[in-house]
XYZ file of C-alpha atoms in Angstrom:
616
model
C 3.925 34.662 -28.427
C 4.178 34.915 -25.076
C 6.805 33.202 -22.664
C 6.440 31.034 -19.442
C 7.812 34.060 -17.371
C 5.011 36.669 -18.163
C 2.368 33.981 -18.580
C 2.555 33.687 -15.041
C 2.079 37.309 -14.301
C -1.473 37.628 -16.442
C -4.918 38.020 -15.264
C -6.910 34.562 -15.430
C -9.127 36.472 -18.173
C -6.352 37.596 -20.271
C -4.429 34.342 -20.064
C -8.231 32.740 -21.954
C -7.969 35.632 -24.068
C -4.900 34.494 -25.402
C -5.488 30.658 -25.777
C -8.989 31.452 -27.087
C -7.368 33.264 -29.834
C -4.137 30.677 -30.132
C -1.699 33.365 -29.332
C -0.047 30.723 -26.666
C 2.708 28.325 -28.150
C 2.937 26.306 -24.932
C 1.819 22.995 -24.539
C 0.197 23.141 -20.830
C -0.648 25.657 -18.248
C 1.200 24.321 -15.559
C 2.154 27.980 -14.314
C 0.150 30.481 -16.251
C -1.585 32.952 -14.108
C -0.199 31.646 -10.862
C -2.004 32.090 -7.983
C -5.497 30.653 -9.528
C -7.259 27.906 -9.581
C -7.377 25.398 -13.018
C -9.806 22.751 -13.322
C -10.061 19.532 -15.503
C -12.403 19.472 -18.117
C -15.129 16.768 -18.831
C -17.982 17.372 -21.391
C -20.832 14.731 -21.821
C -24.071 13.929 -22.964
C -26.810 15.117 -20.500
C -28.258 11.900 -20.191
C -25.067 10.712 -18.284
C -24.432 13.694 -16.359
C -26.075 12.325 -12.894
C -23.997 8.893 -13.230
C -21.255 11.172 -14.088
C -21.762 13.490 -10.873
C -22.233 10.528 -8.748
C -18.871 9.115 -10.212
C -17.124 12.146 -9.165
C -18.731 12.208 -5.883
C -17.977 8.661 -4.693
C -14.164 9.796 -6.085
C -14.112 12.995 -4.467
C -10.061 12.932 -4.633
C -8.981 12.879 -8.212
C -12.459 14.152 -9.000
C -13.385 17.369 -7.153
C -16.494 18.738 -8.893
C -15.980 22.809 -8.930
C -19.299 22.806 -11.217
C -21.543 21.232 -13.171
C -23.200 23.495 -16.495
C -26.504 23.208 -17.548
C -27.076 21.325 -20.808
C -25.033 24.060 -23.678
C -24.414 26.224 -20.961
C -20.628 27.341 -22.607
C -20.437 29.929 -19.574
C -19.455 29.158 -16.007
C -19.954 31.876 -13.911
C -19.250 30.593 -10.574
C -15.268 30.341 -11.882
C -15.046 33.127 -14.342
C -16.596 36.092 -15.512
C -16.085 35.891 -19.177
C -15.327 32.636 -20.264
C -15.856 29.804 -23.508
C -15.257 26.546 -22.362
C -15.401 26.039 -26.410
C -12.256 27.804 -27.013
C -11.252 28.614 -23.474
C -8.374 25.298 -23.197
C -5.671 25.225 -24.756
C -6.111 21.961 -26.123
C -8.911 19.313 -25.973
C -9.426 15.323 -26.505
C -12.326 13.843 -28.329
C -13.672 10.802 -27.816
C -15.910 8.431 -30.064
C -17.494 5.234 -27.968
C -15.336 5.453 -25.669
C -11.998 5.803 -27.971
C -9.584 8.866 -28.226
C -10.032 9.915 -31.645
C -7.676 12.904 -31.923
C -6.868 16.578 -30.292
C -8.763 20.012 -31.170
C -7.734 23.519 -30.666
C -11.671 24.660 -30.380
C -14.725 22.775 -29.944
C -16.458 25.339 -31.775
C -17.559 23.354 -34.972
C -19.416 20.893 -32.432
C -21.749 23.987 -31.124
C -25.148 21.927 -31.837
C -23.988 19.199 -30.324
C -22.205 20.868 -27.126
C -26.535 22.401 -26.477
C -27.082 18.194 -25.602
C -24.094 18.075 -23.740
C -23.064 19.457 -20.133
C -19.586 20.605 -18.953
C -17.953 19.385 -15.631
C -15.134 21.309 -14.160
C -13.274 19.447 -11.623
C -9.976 20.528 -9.290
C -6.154 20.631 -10.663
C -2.990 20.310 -8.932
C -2.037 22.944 -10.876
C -3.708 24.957 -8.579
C -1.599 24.097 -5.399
C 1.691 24.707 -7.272
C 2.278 28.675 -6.250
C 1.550 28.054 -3.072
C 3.998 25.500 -2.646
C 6.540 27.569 -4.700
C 6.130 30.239 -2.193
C 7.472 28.000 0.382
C 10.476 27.406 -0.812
C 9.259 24.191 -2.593
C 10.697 23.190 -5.909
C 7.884 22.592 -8.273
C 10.707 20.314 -10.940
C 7.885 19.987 -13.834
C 7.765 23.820 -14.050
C 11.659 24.449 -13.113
C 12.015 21.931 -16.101
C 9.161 23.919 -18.610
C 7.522 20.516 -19.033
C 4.379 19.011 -18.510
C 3.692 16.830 -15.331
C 4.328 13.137 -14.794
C 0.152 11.819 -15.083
C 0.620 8.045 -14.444
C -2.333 5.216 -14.769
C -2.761 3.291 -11.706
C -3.778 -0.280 -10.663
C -6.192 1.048 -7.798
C -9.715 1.083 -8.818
C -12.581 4.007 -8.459
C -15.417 3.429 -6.861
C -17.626 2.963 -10.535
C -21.210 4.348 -10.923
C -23.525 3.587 -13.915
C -21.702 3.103 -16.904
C -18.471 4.702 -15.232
C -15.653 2.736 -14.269
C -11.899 3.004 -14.460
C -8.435 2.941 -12.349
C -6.978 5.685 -10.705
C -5.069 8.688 -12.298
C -1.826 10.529 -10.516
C 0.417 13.160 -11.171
C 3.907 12.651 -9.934
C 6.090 15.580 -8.590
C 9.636 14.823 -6.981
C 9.945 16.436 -3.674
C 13.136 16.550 -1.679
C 12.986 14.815 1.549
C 13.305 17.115 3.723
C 10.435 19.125 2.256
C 8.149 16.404 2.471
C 6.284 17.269 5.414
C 5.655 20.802 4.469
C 4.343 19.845 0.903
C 1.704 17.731 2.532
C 0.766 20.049 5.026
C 0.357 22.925 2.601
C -1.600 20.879 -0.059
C -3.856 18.821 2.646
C -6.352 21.550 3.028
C -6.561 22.543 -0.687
C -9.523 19.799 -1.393
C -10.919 21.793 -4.055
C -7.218 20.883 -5.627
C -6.958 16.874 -4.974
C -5.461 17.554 -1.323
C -2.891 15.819 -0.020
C -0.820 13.326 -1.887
C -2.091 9.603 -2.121
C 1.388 8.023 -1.849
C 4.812 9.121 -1.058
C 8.016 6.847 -2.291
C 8.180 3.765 -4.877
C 5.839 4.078 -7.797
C 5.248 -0.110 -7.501
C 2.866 0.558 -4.285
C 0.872 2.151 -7.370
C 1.311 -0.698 -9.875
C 3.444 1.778 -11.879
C 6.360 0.546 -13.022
C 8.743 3.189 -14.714
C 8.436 6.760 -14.058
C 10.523 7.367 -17.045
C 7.178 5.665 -19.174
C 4.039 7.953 -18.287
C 0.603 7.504 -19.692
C 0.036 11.521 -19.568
C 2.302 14.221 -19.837
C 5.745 14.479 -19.529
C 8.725 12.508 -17.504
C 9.568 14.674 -14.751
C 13.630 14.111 -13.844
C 14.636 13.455 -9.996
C 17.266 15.673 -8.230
C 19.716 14.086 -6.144
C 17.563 13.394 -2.644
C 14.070 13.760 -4.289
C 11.255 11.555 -3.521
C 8.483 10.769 -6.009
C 5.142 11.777 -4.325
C 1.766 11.283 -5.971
C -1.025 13.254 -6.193
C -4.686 11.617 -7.206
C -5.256 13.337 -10.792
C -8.490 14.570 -12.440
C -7.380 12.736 -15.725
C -8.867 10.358 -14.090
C -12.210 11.404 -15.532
C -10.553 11.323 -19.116
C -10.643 6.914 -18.243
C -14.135 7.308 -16.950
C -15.282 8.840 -19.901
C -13.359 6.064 -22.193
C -14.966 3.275 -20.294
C -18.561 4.949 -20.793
C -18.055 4.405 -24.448
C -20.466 7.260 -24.820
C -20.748 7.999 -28.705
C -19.197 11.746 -28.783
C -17.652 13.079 -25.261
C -14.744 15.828 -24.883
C -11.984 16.507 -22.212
C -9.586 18.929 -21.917
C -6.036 17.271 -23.353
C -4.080 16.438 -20.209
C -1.913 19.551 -18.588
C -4.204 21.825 -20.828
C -6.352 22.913 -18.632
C -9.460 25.854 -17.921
C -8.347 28.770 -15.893
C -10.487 30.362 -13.727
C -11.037 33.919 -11.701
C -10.664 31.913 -8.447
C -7.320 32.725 -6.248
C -6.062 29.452 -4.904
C -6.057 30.017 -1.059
C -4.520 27.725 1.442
C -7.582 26.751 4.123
C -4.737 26.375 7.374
C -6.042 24.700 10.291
C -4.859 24.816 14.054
C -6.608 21.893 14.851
C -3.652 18.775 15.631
C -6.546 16.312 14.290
C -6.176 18.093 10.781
C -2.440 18.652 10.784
C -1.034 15.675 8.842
C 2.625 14.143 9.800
C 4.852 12.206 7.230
C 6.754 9.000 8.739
C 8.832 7.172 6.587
C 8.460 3.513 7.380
C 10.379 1.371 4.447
C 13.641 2.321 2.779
C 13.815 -0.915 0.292
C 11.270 0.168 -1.573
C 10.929 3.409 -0.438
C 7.814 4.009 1.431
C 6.418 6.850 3.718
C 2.650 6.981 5.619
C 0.430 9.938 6.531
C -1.506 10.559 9.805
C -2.537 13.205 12.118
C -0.309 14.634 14.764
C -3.225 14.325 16.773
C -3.487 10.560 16.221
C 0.593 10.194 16.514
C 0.613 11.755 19.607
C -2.173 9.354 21.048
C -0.099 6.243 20.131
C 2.967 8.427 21.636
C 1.176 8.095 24.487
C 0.825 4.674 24.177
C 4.688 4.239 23.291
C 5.226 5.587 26.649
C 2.724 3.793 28.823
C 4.017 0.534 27.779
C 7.519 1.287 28.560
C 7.243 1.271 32.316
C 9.934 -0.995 33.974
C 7.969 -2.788 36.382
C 11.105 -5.520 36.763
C 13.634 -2.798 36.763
C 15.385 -4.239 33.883
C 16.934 -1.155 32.423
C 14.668 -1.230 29.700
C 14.323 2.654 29.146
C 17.436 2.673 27.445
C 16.342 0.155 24.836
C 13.701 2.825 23.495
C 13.749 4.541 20.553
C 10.835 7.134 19.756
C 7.980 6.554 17.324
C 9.086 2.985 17.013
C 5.619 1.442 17.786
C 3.728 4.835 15.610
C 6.044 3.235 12.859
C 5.155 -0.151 12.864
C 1.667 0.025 13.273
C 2.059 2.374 9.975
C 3.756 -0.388 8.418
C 0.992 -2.972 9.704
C -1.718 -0.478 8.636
C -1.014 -0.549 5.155
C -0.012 -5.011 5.037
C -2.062 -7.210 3.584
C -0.800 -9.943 4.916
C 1.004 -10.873 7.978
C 3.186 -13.175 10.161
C 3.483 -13.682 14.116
C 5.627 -15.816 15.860
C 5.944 -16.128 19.468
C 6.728 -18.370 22.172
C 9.651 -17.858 24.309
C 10.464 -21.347 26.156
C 12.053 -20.033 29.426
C 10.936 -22.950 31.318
C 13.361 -25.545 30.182
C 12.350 -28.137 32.841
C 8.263 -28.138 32.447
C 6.083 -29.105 29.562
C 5.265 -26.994 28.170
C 8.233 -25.050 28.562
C 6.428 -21.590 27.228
C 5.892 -18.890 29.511
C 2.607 -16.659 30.046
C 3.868 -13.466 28.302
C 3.688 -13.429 24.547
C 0.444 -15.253 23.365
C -1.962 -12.900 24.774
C -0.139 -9.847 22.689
C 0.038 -12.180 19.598
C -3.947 -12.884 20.113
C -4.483 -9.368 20.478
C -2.853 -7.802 17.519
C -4.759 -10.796 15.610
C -7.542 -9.713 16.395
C -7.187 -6.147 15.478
C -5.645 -7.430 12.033
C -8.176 -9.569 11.269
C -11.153 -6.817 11.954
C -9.079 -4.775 9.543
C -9.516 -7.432 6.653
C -6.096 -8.643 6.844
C -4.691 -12.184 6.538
C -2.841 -13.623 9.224
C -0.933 -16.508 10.145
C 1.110 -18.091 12.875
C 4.366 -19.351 13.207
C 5.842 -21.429 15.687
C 7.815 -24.514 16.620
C 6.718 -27.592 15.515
C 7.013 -28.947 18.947
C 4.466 -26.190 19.948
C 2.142 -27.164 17.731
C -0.396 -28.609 19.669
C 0.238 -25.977 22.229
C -0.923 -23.084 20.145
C -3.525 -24.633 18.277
C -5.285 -25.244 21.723
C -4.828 -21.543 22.037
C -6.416 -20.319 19.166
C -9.352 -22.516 19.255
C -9.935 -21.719 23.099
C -9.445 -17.867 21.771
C -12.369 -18.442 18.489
C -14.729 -20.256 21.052
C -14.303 -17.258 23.733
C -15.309 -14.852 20.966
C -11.513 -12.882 21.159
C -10.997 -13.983 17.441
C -13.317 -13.915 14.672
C -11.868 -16.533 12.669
C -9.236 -19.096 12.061
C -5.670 -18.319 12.148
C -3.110 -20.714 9.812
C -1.149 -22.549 12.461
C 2.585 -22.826 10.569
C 6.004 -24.229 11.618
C 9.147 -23.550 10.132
C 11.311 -26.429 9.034
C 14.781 -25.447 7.684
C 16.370 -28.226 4.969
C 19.028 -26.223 2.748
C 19.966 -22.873 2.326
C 17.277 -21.367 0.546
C 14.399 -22.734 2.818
C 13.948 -19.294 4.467
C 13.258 -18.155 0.891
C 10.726 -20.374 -0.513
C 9.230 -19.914 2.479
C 8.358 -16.781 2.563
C 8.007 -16.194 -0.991
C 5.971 -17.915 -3.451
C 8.092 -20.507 -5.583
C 11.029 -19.182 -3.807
C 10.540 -15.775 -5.924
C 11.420 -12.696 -4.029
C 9.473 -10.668 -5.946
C 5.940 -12.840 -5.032
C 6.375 -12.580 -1.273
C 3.336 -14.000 0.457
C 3.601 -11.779 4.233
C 4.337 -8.025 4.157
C 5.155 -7.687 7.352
C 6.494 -10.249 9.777
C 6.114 -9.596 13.500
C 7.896 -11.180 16.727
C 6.274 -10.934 20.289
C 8.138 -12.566 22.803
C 9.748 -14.816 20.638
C 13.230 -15.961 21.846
C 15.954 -14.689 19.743
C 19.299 -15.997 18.540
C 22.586 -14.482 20.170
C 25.586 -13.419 18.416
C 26.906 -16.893 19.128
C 24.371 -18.874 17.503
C 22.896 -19.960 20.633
C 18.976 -19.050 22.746
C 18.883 -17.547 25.695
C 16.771 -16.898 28.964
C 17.027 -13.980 30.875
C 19.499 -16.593 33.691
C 21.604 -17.190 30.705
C 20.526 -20.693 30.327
C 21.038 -22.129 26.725
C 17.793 -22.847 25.605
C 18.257 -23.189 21.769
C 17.088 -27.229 21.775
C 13.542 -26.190 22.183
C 13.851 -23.534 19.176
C 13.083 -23.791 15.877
C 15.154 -21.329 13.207
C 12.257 -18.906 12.739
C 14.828 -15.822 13.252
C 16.355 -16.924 9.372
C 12.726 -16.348 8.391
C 13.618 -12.218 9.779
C 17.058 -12.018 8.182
C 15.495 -13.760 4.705
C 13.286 -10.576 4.688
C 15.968 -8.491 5.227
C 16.808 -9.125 1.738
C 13.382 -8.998 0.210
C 11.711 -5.953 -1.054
C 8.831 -5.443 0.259
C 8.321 -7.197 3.799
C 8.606 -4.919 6.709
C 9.651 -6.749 10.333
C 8.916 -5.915 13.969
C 10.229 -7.028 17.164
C 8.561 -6.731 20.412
C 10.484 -7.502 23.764
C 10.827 -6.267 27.412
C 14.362 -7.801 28.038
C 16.855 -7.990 24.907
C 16.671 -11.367 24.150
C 13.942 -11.410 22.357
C 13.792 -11.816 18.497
C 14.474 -8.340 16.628
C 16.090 -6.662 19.516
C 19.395 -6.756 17.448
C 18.742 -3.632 16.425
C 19.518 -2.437 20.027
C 21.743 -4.956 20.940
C 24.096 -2.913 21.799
C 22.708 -0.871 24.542
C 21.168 -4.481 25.327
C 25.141 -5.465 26.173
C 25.549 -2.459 28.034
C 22.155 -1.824 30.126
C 20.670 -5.115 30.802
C 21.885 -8.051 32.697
C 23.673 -11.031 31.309
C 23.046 -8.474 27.774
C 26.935 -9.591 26.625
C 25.435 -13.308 26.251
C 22.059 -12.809 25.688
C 21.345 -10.143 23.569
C 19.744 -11.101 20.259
C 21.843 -10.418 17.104
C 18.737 -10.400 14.776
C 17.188 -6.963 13.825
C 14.211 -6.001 13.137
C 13.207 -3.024 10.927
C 10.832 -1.588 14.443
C 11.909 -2.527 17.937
C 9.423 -2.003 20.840
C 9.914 -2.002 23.910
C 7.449 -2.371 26.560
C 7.871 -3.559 30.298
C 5.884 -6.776 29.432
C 6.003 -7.734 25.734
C 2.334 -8.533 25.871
C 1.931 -4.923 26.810
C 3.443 -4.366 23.649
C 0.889 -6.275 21.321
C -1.768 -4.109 23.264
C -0.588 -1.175 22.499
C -0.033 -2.237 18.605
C -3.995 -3.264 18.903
C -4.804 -0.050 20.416
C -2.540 2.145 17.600
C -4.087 0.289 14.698
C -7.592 1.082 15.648
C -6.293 4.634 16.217
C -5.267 5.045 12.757
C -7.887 3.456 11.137
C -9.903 6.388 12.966
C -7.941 8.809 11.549
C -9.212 10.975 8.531
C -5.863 11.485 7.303
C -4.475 8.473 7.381
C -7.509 6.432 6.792
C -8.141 8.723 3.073
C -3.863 7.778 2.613
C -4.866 4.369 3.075
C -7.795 4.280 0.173
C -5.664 6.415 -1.820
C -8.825 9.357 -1.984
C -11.044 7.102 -4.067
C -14.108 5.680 -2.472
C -16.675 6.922 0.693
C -14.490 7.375 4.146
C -15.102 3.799 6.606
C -16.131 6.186 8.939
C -18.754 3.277 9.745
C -16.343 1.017 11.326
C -15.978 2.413 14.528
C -17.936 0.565 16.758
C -16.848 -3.017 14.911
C -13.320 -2.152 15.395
C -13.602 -0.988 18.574
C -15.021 -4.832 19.795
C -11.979 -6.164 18.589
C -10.029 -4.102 21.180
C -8.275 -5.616 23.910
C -10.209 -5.787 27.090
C -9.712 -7.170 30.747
C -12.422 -9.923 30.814
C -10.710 -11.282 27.358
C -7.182 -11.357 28.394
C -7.997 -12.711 31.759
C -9.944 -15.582 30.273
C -7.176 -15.966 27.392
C -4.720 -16.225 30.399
C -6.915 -18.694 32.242
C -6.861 -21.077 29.100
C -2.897 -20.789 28.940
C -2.695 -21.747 32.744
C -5.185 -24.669 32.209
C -2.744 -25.521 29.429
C 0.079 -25.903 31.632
C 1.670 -22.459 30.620
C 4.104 -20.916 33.342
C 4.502 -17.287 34.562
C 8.188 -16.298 33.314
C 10.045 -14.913 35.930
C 8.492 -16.761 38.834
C 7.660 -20.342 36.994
C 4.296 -20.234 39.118
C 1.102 -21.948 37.416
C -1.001 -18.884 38.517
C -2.754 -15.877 37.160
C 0.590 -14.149 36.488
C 2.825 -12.671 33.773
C 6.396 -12.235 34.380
C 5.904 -12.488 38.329
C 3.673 -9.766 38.172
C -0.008 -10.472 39.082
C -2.865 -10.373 36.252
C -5.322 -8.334 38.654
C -4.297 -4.277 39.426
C -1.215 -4.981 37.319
C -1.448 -6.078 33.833
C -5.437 -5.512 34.115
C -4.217 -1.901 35.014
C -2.275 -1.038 32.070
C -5.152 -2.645 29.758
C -7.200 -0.049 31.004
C -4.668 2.322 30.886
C -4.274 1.591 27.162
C -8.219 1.351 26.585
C -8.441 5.444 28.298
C -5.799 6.371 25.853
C -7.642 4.984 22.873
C -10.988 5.722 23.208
């Protein structure tokens, strides 16, 4: 018998040799002749072979079809030279309608029926693992002389005839600081599942114990590793259980066919195909791919927005890749809460102020052409106020539908909580992300500030506890958008806030939020958000990371998402209808086509375009 050490070392055709004649004691081949390919193994009656091939196709990521025999075609000469895909695995799973019904060593006693039946070989992870050894990766399932982690999932394949089933990954730990070169090495190898289809918490996946897999073998975590997934061709193992064909085969899972091809890496120069991992949760861990390409765009949007047309001091509020982050985090929501409304004008009615309601409006939009849900929160006072401004928004055509109209009332201690959550359960939260535009935000002595230092806090409802409540909850992400320090979720640089800005020792906000962005008009801000969500949903990389592989690219949705952009004529006539409201211009009180002093024409219409050239 032969150990794991010199298995690794043989010829592809050798290495069959062996398992064909059961000189191999091992119980995968998760190593053996490194440097080749492997392929999963699916073997089905002929008359469900095209279903079967269009399965595969409309899964291309677990499913990577490598070939397809001819009916009792035991040969495959486009992968090996001298191969038996009736003895050639080291062990295979039979299946009677549709259930497992025990493991073989050789499908040779079922030669007459294998001459009805046609063989698919289809990518393996297995493949990528040399190359990412060679870099200095640790590959723990084969450090460990175990099988991989193969995990069911709760995201569903696109199904196709009488195939249908959920989503199969492997799991291999990775430590963090590796994670961006494991990605970048295995996003090219298609042929081999690609890049991974999640990176951190296993609960994103509806798994809920790595320590309990469906396939293979629990992989343990070092110190500092993080569990990233791969989409698995085990996966067509389900398929074949939910066709409930009356005899099928697969390979057994980790036991797969070796073939004569060398596994090479396909690099690319190109920045659009260079993926870039960002984490953007810690409680539950949680990291998002896209193209440097694409981050560099919304980079470039970062830094447009973050002009200081008031010479506030703002530039040393900024941190880097704070708005690439949350529009990450927004990307992958379901559903999500705004809240704005900053009521600077203590001494008018409405005391609201023009900045803040047009960047809400426009990152609804955006959301909403995305499929998500979104609401509003405000104060109840404000009520009327905003519902006037999402109607006037629906009949102009900015917004496609309704938008819940909420207000947050705060009657004992755990109000925050059973808000946010359903039956005050933290682990049913209804939002997964909760987002602040211009929202005014409660200093470190309880009270609301304007920029003057005026207290302002009788015309503001609680809605920051609603942002510290989801500090505490797994699962919902928070952003705060501002141009002066005061606003909501600029805790989390309140303290250059106290140094840089004005007045910053009284009126900084003490709540944080997970993202901070800074713009030098917070409406500016929700543009740019707009503009970096339709960025990534253009993005191969992140858009496959999104749909976790399975399913046809929405490479369709171009031109819908693009007329839910922000645009000058909308945002002029959204301004219009606050101004006809009664709505104020912040720093100047005037009841005029303004936004913090600063007119709406060459000004803010300027940096719309702006945004618009760096998008398109």
């Amino acid at each position: 018998m032969y150990c794991l050490q010199r298995l690794s070392t043989l010829a592809p055709t050798i290495a069959r040799g062996l398992i064909r004649y059961n000189k191999i004691s091992l119980r995968n081949t998760s190593g053996m002749s490194s440097g080749y390919n492997q392929a999963n193994i699916v073997i089905l009656h002929k008359s469900l072979a095209d279903d079967f091939e269009k399965f595969c196709n409309a899964n291309s990521g677990p499913l990577p079809l490598l070939y397809r025999s001819a009916p009792g075609e035991w040969k495959c000469p486009l992968l090996s030279k001298d191969s038996d895909i009736r003895t050639d695995c080291l062990q295979y799973r039979k299946y009677e309608n549709g259930v497992f019904s025990g493991n073989l060593n050789s499908l040779e006693s079922y030669t007459e029926q294998l001459r009805d039946m046609v063989t698919f070989y289809l990518g393996c992870s297995f493949s990528f693992e040399n190359e990412v050894q060679k870099h200095g990766i640790p590959v723990r399932n084969v450090e460990q002389q175990c099988n991989v982690s193969m995990y069911r999932t709760a995201v569903p394949c696109i199904g196709m005839g009488r195939f249908s089933c959920n989503l199969v990954v492997t799991m291999r730990p990775v430590p963090q600081d590796k994670l961006n070169a494991v990605v970048k090495i295995t996003h090219p190898m298609k042929e081999c599942h690609g890049a991974p289809v999640h990176i951190g918490s296993p609960g994103f996946l509806g798994i809920k114990d790595l320590q309990k897999t469906d396939y293979g073998d629990p992989v343990q975590l070092h110190p500092g590793d993080i569990p990233v997934f791969w989409a698995c061709g085990v996966t067509g193992a389900e398929a074949v259980s939910s066709c409930k064909s009356s005899l099928a085969f697969t390979h057994s899972p980790g036991c797969m066919f070796i073939t004569d091809i060398k596994n090479e890496k396909a690099d690319s120069s190109q920045a659009s195909d260079i993926p870039k991992v960002l984490q953007i949760s810690s409680s539950p861990a949680h990291y998002s791919l896209v193209s440097l390409h694409t981050a560099e765009k919304i980079d470039e949007l970062e830094n447009a927005v973050a002009v200081d047309p008031g010479n506030r001091g703002i530039k040393h509020l900024l941190i880097k890749d704070e708005l690439l982050k949350s529009s990450l985090s927004l990307s992958h929501a379901k559903s999500i809460l705004i809240t704005t409304g900053f009521p600077t004008h203590f001494q008018h009615q409405p005391p609201e102020e023009t900045d803040g309601h047009p960047g809400a409006i426009a990152m609804v939009a955006m959301l909403q052409a995305l499929g998500k849900q979104v609401a509003i929160v405000t104060d109840e006072r404000a009520l009327d106020l905003n519902k006037a401004i999402l109607n006037g928004a629906i009949h102009q055509g900015i917004l496609k539908h309704n938008v819940p109209l909420l207000h947050y009332k705060e009657d004992n201690a755990d109000s925050a909580l059973n808000f946010l959550c359903e039956n005050g359960n933290p682990e049913k939260p209804r939002f997964d992300h909760l987002v602040a535009i211009e929202r005014s935000g409660r200093a470190s002595d309880g009270n609301y500030y304007n920029a003057r230092k005026i207290n302002i806090k009788h015309l503001v409802d609680p809605i920051d506890n609603l942002f510290l409540a989801a500090q505490s909850i797994e699962g919902i992400t928070t952003t705060g958008i501002g141009d002066g320090g005061n606003e909501l979720g600029m805790g989390k640089v309140k303290e250059a806030v106290k140094k840089h800005i004005t007045n910053g020792d009284t009126i900084a906000c003490d709540i944080a939020a997970d993202f901070a962005i800074i713009a030098g008009v917070s409406n500016w801000g929700g543009y740019a958000v707009a503009c970096a969500l339709y960025l990534l949903n253009n993005c191969e990389i992140h858009e496959r990371y999104l749909r976790k592989a399975v399913g046809f690219p929405r490479n369709t949705e171009g031109n819908y998402l693009a007329s839910s952009l922000p645009a000058v004529k909308k945002e002029e006539n959204l301004l219009s209808l606050l101004v006809a409201q009664g709505v104020r211009s912040g720093k100047t009180g005037n009841l005029a086509m303004e936004v913090d002093g600063l007119p709406f024409y060459n000004t803010h219409s300027d940096m719309i375009q702006r945004l618009l050239a760096l998008t398109m």
